[in-house]
PDB file of C-alpha atoms in Angstrom:
ATOM      1  CA  UNK A   1     -23.218  19.049 -16.412  1.00 38.00           C
ATOM      2  CA  UNK A   2     -23.632  15.350 -16.977  1.00 38.00           C
ATOM      3  CA  UNK A   3     -20.415  15.279 -18.972  1.00 34.00           C
ATOM      4  CA  UNK A   4     -18.475  16.937 -16.169  1.00 36.00           C
ATOM      5  CA  UNK A   5     -19.886  14.509 -13.650  1.00 36.00           C
ATOM      6  CA  UNK A   6     -18.946  11.579 -15.871  1.00 40.00           C
ATOM      7  CA  UNK A   7     -15.356  12.801 -16.169  1.00 39.00           C
ATOM      8  CA  UNK A   8     -15.191  13.411 -12.445  1.00 43.00           C
ATOM      9  CA  UNK A   9     -16.566   9.982 -11.719  1.00 46.00           C
ATOM     10  CA  UNK A  10     -14.182   8.403 -14.192  1.00 46.00           C
ATOM     11  CA  UNK A  11     -11.270  10.190 -12.579  1.00 45.00           C
ATOM     12  CA  UNK A  12     -12.438   9.049  -9.168  1.00 43.00           C
ATOM     13  CA  UNK A  13     -12.775   5.482 -10.447  1.00 45.00           C
ATOM     14  CA  UNK A  14      -9.277   5.618 -11.917  1.00 43.00           C
ATOM     15  CA  UNK A  15      -7.948   7.006  -8.640  1.00 42.00           C
ATOM     16  CA  UNK A  16      -9.707   4.264  -6.683  1.00 44.00           C
ATOM     17  CA  UNK A  17      -8.343   1.619  -9.049  1.00 42.00           C
ATOM     18  CA  UNK A  18      -4.870   3.152  -8.748  1.00 45.00           C
ATOM     19  CA  UNK A  19      -5.037   3.091  -4.958  1.00 44.00           C
ATOM     20  CA  UNK A  20      -6.310  -0.464  -5.131  1.00 43.00           C
ATOM     21  CA  UNK A  21      -3.408  -1.538  -7.316  1.00 38.00           C
ATOM     22  CA  UNK A  22      -0.961   0.334  -5.111  1.00 42.00           C
ATOM     23  CA  UNK A  23      -2.389  -1.380  -2.062  1.00 41.00           C
ATOM     24  CA  UNK A  24      -2.188  -4.754  -3.773  1.00 39.00           C
ATOM     25  CA  UNK A  25       1.443  -4.152  -4.717  1.00 39.00           C
ATOM     26  CA  UNK A  26       2.179  -3.107  -1.139  1.00 40.00           C
ATOM     27  CA  UNK A  27       0.459  -6.178   0.265  1.00 38.00           C
ATOM     28  CA  UNK A  28       2.281  -8.439  -2.182  1.00 38.00           C
ATOM     29  CA  UNK A  29       5.650  -7.033  -1.163  1.00 37.00           C
ATOM     30  CA  UNK A  30       4.827  -7.324   2.525  1.00 34.00           C
ATOM     31  CA  UNK A  31       3.648 -10.897   2.140  1.00 34.00           C
ATOM     32  CA  UNK A  32       6.715 -11.773   0.104  1.00 37.00           C
ATOM     33  CA  UNK A  33       9.111 -10.343   2.697  1.00 42.00           C
ATOM     34  CA  UNK A  34       7.585 -12.494   5.401  1.00 44.00           C
ATOM     35  CA  UNK A  35       6.132 -15.262   3.277  1.00 49.00           C
ATOM     36  CA  UNK A  36       6.734 -18.941   3.949  1.00 52.00           C
ATOM     37  CA  UNK A  37       8.615 -19.493   0.668  1.00 66.00           C
ATOM     38  CA  UNK A  38      11.155 -16.666   1.061  1.00 83.00           C
ATOM     39  CA  UNK A  39      14.667 -18.127   1.292  1.00 88.00           C
ATOM     40  CA  UNK A  40      17.427 -16.228   3.079  1.00 90.00           C
ATOM     41  CA  UNK A  41      20.612 -17.522   1.478  1.00 89.00           C
ATOM     42  CA  UNK A  42      22.710 -15.786   4.146  1.00 90.00           C
ATOM     43  CA  UNK A  43      21.420 -18.295   6.704  1.00 90.00           C
ATOM     44  CA  UNK A  44      23.529 -20.988   5.049  1.00 89.00           C
ATOM     45  CA  UNK A  45      26.434 -19.596   7.072  1.00 87.00           C
ATOM     46  CA  UNK A  46      24.786 -19.513  10.510  1.00 86.00           C
ATOM     47  CA  UNK A  47      21.469 -21.421  10.282  1.00 87.00           C
ATOM     48  CA  UNK A  48      21.767 -23.876   7.358  1.00 87.00           C
ATOM     49  CA  UNK A  49      19.121 -26.245   8.728  1.00 88.00           C
ATOM     50  CA  UNK A  50      16.459 -23.562   8.356  1.00 88.00           C
ATOM     51  CA  UNK A  51      17.386 -22.966   4.702  1.00 87.00           C
ATOM     52  CA  UNK A  52      17.440 -26.696   3.963  1.00 86.00           C
ATOM     53  CA  UNK A  53      14.005 -27.210   5.533  1.00 87.00           C
ATOM     54  CA  UNK A  54      12.597 -24.279   3.556  1.00 86.00           C
ATOM     55  CA  UNK A  55      13.988 -25.660   0.300  1.00 86.00           C
ATOM     56  CA  UNK A  56      12.808 -29.171   1.119  1.00 84.00           C
ATOM     57  CA  UNK A  57       9.236 -27.949   1.598  1.00 82.00           C
ATOM     58  CA  UNK A  58       9.354 -25.997  -1.684  1.00 81.00           C
ATOM     59  CA  UNK A  59      10.846 -28.847  -3.720  1.00 82.00           C
ATOM     60  CA  UNK A  60       9.032 -31.850  -2.251  1.00 78.00           C
ATOM     61  CA  UNK A  61       5.788 -31.256  -4.156  1.00 75.00           C
ATOM     62  CA  UNK A  62       7.624 -31.000  -7.482  1.00 74.00           C
ATOM     63  CA  UNK A  63       9.575 -34.179  -6.815  1.00 75.00           C
ATOM     64  CA  UNK A  64       6.374 -36.023  -5.803  1.00 72.00           C
ATOM     65  CA  UNK A  65       5.018 -35.263  -9.259  1.00 72.00           C
ATOM     66  CA  UNK A  66       7.742 -37.533 -10.636  1.00 71.00           C
ATOM     67  CA  UNK A  67       9.896 -34.832 -12.183  1.00 73.00           C
ATOM     68  CA  UNK A  68      13.519 -35.946 -12.456  1.00 78.00           C
ATOM     69  CA  UNK A  69      14.995 -32.601 -13.403  1.00 83.00           C
ATOM     70  CA  UNK A  70      13.451 -29.162 -13.672  1.00 85.00           C
ATOM     71  CA  UNK A  71      14.017 -25.437 -13.227  1.00 86.00           C
ATOM     72  CA  UNK A  72      12.263 -23.483 -10.526  1.00 84.00           C
ATOM     73  CA  UNK A  73      12.192 -19.801  -9.568  1.00 87.00           C
ATOM     74  CA  UNK A  74      12.262 -19.020  -5.862  1.00 88.00           C
ATOM     75  CA  UNK A  75      12.125 -15.796  -3.890  1.00 91.00           C
ATOM     76  CA  UNK A  76      15.322 -15.052  -1.994  1.00 91.00           C
ATOM     77  CA  UNK A  77      16.202 -12.321   0.462  1.00 93.00           C
ATOM     78  CA  UNK A  78      19.095 -10.147  -0.716  1.00 93.00           C
ATOM     79  CA  UNK A  79      20.855  -7.313   1.091  1.00 96.00           C
ATOM     80  CA  UNK A  80      21.910  -3.910  -0.191  1.00 96.00           C
ATOM     81  CA  UNK A  81      25.683  -3.323  -0.290  1.00 96.00           C
ATOM     82  CA  UNK A  82      27.030  -0.827   2.252  1.00 96.00           C
ATOM     83  CA  UNK A  83      27.860   2.589   0.844  1.00 95.00           C
ATOM     84  CA  UNK A  84      31.187   2.721  -0.969  1.00 95.00           C
ATOM     85  CA  UNK A  85      31.501  -1.036  -1.595  1.00 97.00           C
ATOM     86  CA  UNK A  86      31.280  -2.630  -5.033  1.00 97.00           C
ATOM     87  CA  UNK A  87      27.947  -4.422  -5.453  1.00 96.00           C
ATOM     88  CA  UNK A  88      29.422  -7.538  -7.099  1.00 97.00           C
ATOM     89  CA  UNK A  89      32.133  -8.014  -4.471  1.00 98.00           C
ATOM     90  CA  UNK A  90      29.466  -7.689  -1.787  1.00 97.00           C
ATOM     91  CA  UNK A  91      27.192 -10.114  -3.628  1.00 96.00           C
ATOM     92  CA  UNK A  92      30.016 -12.649  -3.872  1.00 96.00           C
ATOM     93  CA  UNK A  93      30.602 -12.525  -0.109  1.00 96.00           C
ATOM     94  CA  UNK A  94      27.040 -12.076   1.181  1.00 95.00           C
ATOM     95  CA  UNK A  95      25.029 -14.061  -1.359  1.00 93.00           C
ATOM     96  CA  UNK A  96      27.098 -16.302  -3.623  1.00 92.00           C
ATOM     97  CA  UNK A  97      29.725 -17.725  -1.237  1.00 94.00           C
ATOM     98  CA  UNK A  98      27.919 -17.414   2.085  1.00 92.00           C
ATOM     99  CA  UNK A  99      29.659 -20.494   3.500  1.00 89.00           C
ATOM    100  CA  UNK A 100      33.064 -19.029   2.715  1.00 93.00           C
ATOM    101  CA  UNK A 101      35.359 -18.854  -0.297  1.00 95.00           C
ATOM    102  CA  UNK A 102      38.950 -18.114  -1.160  1.00 97.00           C
ATOM    103  CA  UNK A 103      39.921 -14.681  -2.358  1.00 97.00           C
ATOM    104  CA  UNK A 104      40.606 -16.245  -5.750  1.00 98.00           C
ATOM    105  CA  UNK A 105      37.040 -17.642  -5.989  1.00 97.00           C
ATOM    106  CA  UNK A 106      35.588 -14.241  -5.118  1.00 97.00           C
ATOM    107  CA  UNK A 107      37.748 -12.559  -7.731  1.00 98.00           C
ATOM    108  CA  UNK A 108      36.748 -15.168 -10.368  1.00 97.00           C
ATOM    109  CA  UNK A 109      33.053 -14.500  -9.732  1.00 95.00           C
ATOM    110  CA  UNK A 110      33.465 -10.726  -9.957  1.00 97.00           C
ATOM    111  CA  UNK A 111      35.824 -10.908 -12.933  1.00 97.00           C
ATOM    112  CA  UNK A 112      33.396 -13.070 -14.917  1.00 95.00           C
ATOM    113  CA  UNK A 113      30.661 -10.469 -14.444  1.00 95.00           C
ATOM    114  CA  UNK A 114      32.805  -7.487 -15.461  1.00 96.00           C
ATOM    115  CA  UNK A 115      34.256  -9.371 -18.410  1.00 94.00           C
ATOM    116  CA  UNK A 116      30.745  -9.432 -19.864  1.00 93.00           C
ATOM    117  CA  UNK A 117      29.824  -5.902 -18.822  1.00 93.00           C
ATOM    118  CA  UNK A 118      33.026  -4.346 -20.162  1.00 91.00           C
ATOM    119  CA  UNK A 119      32.071  -5.440 -23.678  1.00 89.00           C
ATOM    120  CA  UNK A 120      29.522  -2.629 -23.512  1.00 91.00           C
ATOM    121  CA  UNK A 121      31.338  -0.241 -21.162  1.00 91.00           C
ATOM    122  CA  UNK A 122      35.127  -0.452 -21.100  1.00 91.00           C
ATOM    123  CA  UNK A 123      35.264   1.965 -18.165  1.00 91.00           C
ATOM    124  CA  UNK A 124      34.036  -0.858 -15.895  1.00 94.00           C
ATOM    125  CA  UNK A 125      36.758  -3.315 -16.867  1.00 93.00           C
ATOM    126  CA  UNK A 126      39.087  -2.353 -13.998  1.00 94.00           C
ATOM    127  CA  UNK A 127      36.463  -3.430 -11.463  1.00 95.00           C
ATOM    128  CA  UNK A 128      37.246  -7.025 -12.392  1.00 95.00           C
ATOM    129  CA  UNK A 129      40.960  -6.641 -11.728  1.00 96.00           C
ATOM    130  CA  UNK A 130      42.586  -8.538  -8.852  1.00 97.00           C
ATOM    131  CA  UNK A 131      43.843  -5.268  -7.343  1.00 97.00           C
ATOM    132  CA  UNK A 132      40.346  -3.766  -7.253  1.00 97.00           C
ATOM    133  CA  UNK A 133      38.683  -6.867  -5.796  1.00 97.00           C
ATOM    134  CA  UNK A 134      41.345  -7.206  -3.074  1.00 97.00           C
ATOM    135  CA  UNK A 135      40.757  -3.619  -1.991  1.00 97.00           C
ATOM    136  CA  UNK A 136      36.961  -4.056  -1.906  1.00 98.00           C
ATOM    137  CA  UNK A 137      37.182  -7.261   0.138  1.00 98.00           C
ATOM    138  CA  UNK A 138      39.461  -5.457   2.598  1.00 98.00           C
ATOM    139  CA  UNK A 139      36.834  -2.700   2.876  1.00 97.00           C
ATOM    140  CA  UNK A 140      34.176  -5.262   3.832  1.00 98.00           C
ATOM    141  CA  UNK A 141      36.470  -6.761   6.466  1.00 98.00           C
ATOM    142  CA  UNK A 142      37.338  -3.368   7.960  1.00 97.00           C
ATOM    143  CA  UNK A 143      33.672  -2.337   7.996  1.00 97.00           C
ATOM    144  CA  UNK A 144      32.799  -5.526   9.902  1.00 97.00           C
ATOM    145  CA  UNK A 145      30.721  -7.219   7.178  1.00 98.00           C
ATOM    146  CA  UNK A 146      33.230  -9.992   6.467  1.00 97.00           C
ATOM    147  CA  UNK A 147      35.961 -11.917   8.243  1.00 97.00           C
ATOM    148  CA  UNK A 148      39.161 -13.222   6.710  1.00 97.00           C
ATOM    149  CA  UNK A 149      41.528 -16.026   7.692  1.00 97.00           C
ATOM    150  CA  UNK A 150      44.625 -13.785   7.435  1.00 96.00           C
ATOM    151  CA  UNK A 151      43.873 -10.097   7.810  1.00 97.00           C
ATOM    152  CA  UNK A 152      47.489  -8.940   7.716  1.00 97.00           C
ATOM    153  CA  UNK A 153      48.158 -10.818   4.469  1.00 97.00           C
ATOM    154  CA  UNK A 154      45.060  -9.327   2.837  1.00 97.00           C
ATOM    155  CA  UNK A 155      46.047  -5.860   4.054  1.00 97.00           C
ATOM    156  CA  UNK A 156      49.553  -6.233   2.651  1.00 96.00           C
ATOM    157  CA  UNK A 157      48.118  -7.445  -0.653  1.00 96.00           C
ATOM    158  CA  UNK A 158      45.782  -4.471  -0.967  1.00 95.00           C
ATOM    159  CA  UNK A 159      48.551  -2.033  -0.028  1.00 94.00           C
ATOM    160  CA  UNK A 160      50.867  -3.388  -2.723  1.00 95.00           C
ATOM    161  CA  UNK A 161      48.371  -2.840  -5.560  1.00 90.00           C
ATOM    162  CA  UNK A 162      50.268   0.228  -6.838  1.00 89.00           C
ATOM    163  CA  UNK A 163      53.411  -1.873  -7.264  1.00 93.00           C
ATOM    164  CA  UNK A 164      52.065  -4.370  -9.749  1.00 92.00           C
ATOM    165  CA  UNK A 165      55.017  -6.773  -9.785  1.00 94.00           C
ATOM    166  CA  UNK A 166      54.967  -7.113  -5.992  1.00 95.00           C
ATOM    167  CA  UNK A 167      51.178  -7.414  -6.009  1.00 96.00           C
ATOM    168  CA  UNK A 168      51.242 -10.294  -8.497  1.00 96.00           C
ATOM    169  CA  UNK A 169      53.855 -12.131  -6.427  1.00 96.00           C
ATOM    170  CA  UNK A 170      51.760 -11.865  -3.254  1.00 96.00           C
ATOM    171  CA  UNK A 171      48.548 -12.674  -5.155  1.00 97.00           C
ATOM    172  CA  UNK A 172      49.982 -15.929  -6.513  1.00 97.00           C
ATOM    173  CA  UNK A 173      51.127 -16.906  -3.036  1.00 96.00           C
ATOM    174  CA  UNK A 174      47.990 -16.208  -0.998  1.00 96.00           C
ATOM    175  CA  UNK A 175      44.877 -15.742  -3.182  1.00 97.00           C
ATOM    176  CA  UNK A 176      43.949 -19.438  -2.996  1.00 97.00           C
ATOM    177  CA  UNK A 177      44.783 -19.707   0.712  1.00 96.00           C
ATOM    178  CA  UNK A 178      42.984 -16.723   2.218  1.00 96.00           C
ATOM    179  CA  UNK A 179      39.342 -17.500   2.989  1.00 97.00           C
ATOM    180  CA  UNK A 180      36.605 -14.912   3.373  1.00 97.00           C
ATOM    181  CA  UNK A 181      33.286 -15.392   5.168  1.00 96.00           C
ATOM    182  CA  UNK A 182      30.360 -13.017   5.723  1.00 96.00           C
ATOM    183  CA  UNK A 183      29.457 -11.739   9.188  1.00 97.00           C
ATOM    184  CA  UNK A 184      25.739 -12.498   9.046  1.00 95.00           C
ATOM    185  CA  UNK A 185      24.737 -10.486  12.132  1.00 95.00           C
ATOM    186  CA  UNK A 186      26.173  -7.282  10.634  1.00 97.00           C
ATOM    187  CA  UNK A 187      24.900  -7.854   7.090  1.00 97.00           C
ATOM    188  CA  UNK A 188      21.351  -8.308   8.433  1.00 96.00           C
ATOM    189  CA  UNK A 189      21.447  -4.712   9.656  1.00 96.00           C
ATOM    190  CA  UNK A 190      21.531  -3.568   6.023  1.00 97.00           C
ATOM    191  CA  UNK A 191      18.347  -2.922   3.985  1.00 96.00           C
ATOM    192  CA  UNK A 192      16.985  -6.019   2.251  1.00 94.00           C
ATOM    193  CA  UNK A 193      14.552  -6.858  -0.523  1.00 93.00           C
ATOM    194  CA  UNK A 194      13.096  -9.971  -2.167  1.00 93.00           C
ATOM    195  CA  UNK A 195      14.595 -11.111  -5.469  1.00 91.00           C
ATOM    196  CA  UNK A 196      14.143 -14.022  -7.869  1.00 91.00           C
ATOM    197  CA  UNK A 197      16.626 -16.836  -8.381  1.00 89.00           C
ATOM    198  CA  UNK A 198      16.301 -19.612 -10.895  1.00 91.00           C
ATOM    199  CA  UNK A 199      17.240 -22.995  -9.483  1.00 89.00           C
ATOM    200  CA  UNK A 200      18.262 -26.082 -11.422  1.00 90.00           C
ATOM    201  CA  UNK A 201      16.999 -29.176  -9.620  1.00 89.00           C
ATOM    202  CA  UNK A 202      17.906 -32.804 -10.284  1.00 87.00           C
ATOM    203  CA  UNK A 203      16.251 -35.664  -8.390  1.00 82.00           C
ATOM    204  CA  UNK A 204      18.351 -38.714  -7.440  1.00 81.00           C
ATOM    205  CA  UNK A 205      16.340 -41.426  -5.640  1.00 77.00           C
ATOM    206  CA  UNK A 206      15.803 -39.947  -2.152  1.00 78.00           C
ATOM    207  CA  UNK A 207      17.931 -36.876  -2.774  1.00 84.00           C
ATOM    208  CA  UNK A 208      17.855 -33.727  -4.860  1.00 83.00           C
ATOM    209  CA  UNK A 209      20.784 -31.665  -6.094  1.00 88.00           C
ATOM    210  CA  UNK A 210      20.110 -27.926  -6.235  1.00 89.00           C
ATOM    211  CA  UNK A 211      22.220 -25.541  -8.278  1.00 88.00           C
ATOM    212  CA  UNK A 212      21.801 -21.787  -8.591  1.00 87.00           C
ATOM    213  CA  UNK A 213      20.949 -20.790  -5.037  1.00 86.00           C
ATOM    214  CA  UNK A 214      24.577 -20.026  -4.255  1.00 86.00           C
ATOM    215  CA  UNK A 215      28.033 -20.655  -5.695  1.00 81.00           C
ATOM    216  CA  UNK A 216      28.115 -24.305  -4.718  1.00 79.00           C
ATOM    217  CA  UNK A 217      25.475 -26.970  -5.332  1.00 82.00           C
ATOM    218  CA  UNK A 218      23.405 -28.257  -2.407  1.00 84.00           C
ATOM    219  CA  UNK A 219      22.356 -31.866  -1.885  1.00 84.00           C
ATOM    220  CA  UNK A 220      19.175 -32.378   0.116  1.00 81.00           C
ATOM    221  CA  UNK A 221      17.655 -35.554   1.547  1.00 79.00           C
ATOM    222  CA  UNK A 222      13.931 -35.809   0.931  1.00 70.00           C
TER     223      UNK A 222
END
């Protein structure tokens, strides 16, 4: 009888501990989603001052300690790609180049990723092709998650992907001229989650240069 009670109690204790841990994980996630140190990179395109102030408050203590250069992990808010859109193309537009980038820059970012991945899975190699990236960017524009400086040119480029010679001619002519920007109000309607990003920080007198938050470095006045 005592043995049964001990097992029952132990099970209850384990259950209580499990619920406690589950609750703690839930609280941690909730606090992180609304916490003071969560950085929404997407705001660099429509509310950059808020992002800069958030970064300044995070970095100021480290700089006060006299550290000239250091690495720092921060929590950032990332959004889930809409259904049917390549995750890396979406990441390039909505996270990496939130202040805008040329079609060529977006392709370079995506291509670099799939060049590494295809070493292990050759079936993914085509996702880094110019034809594939052009089509995926066009999808984002047509779904309302991105805007482009020349929609008709992008549409013509994507349509010509089955005629490779024509595609390459158009690509050379426009890929470094067409600019793509995220539509923040629409992207914020997508599910989001906190993620970690490692920043490289270098202090220069009254300024700091931050690399790693997005595709381009940021210079902040302290």
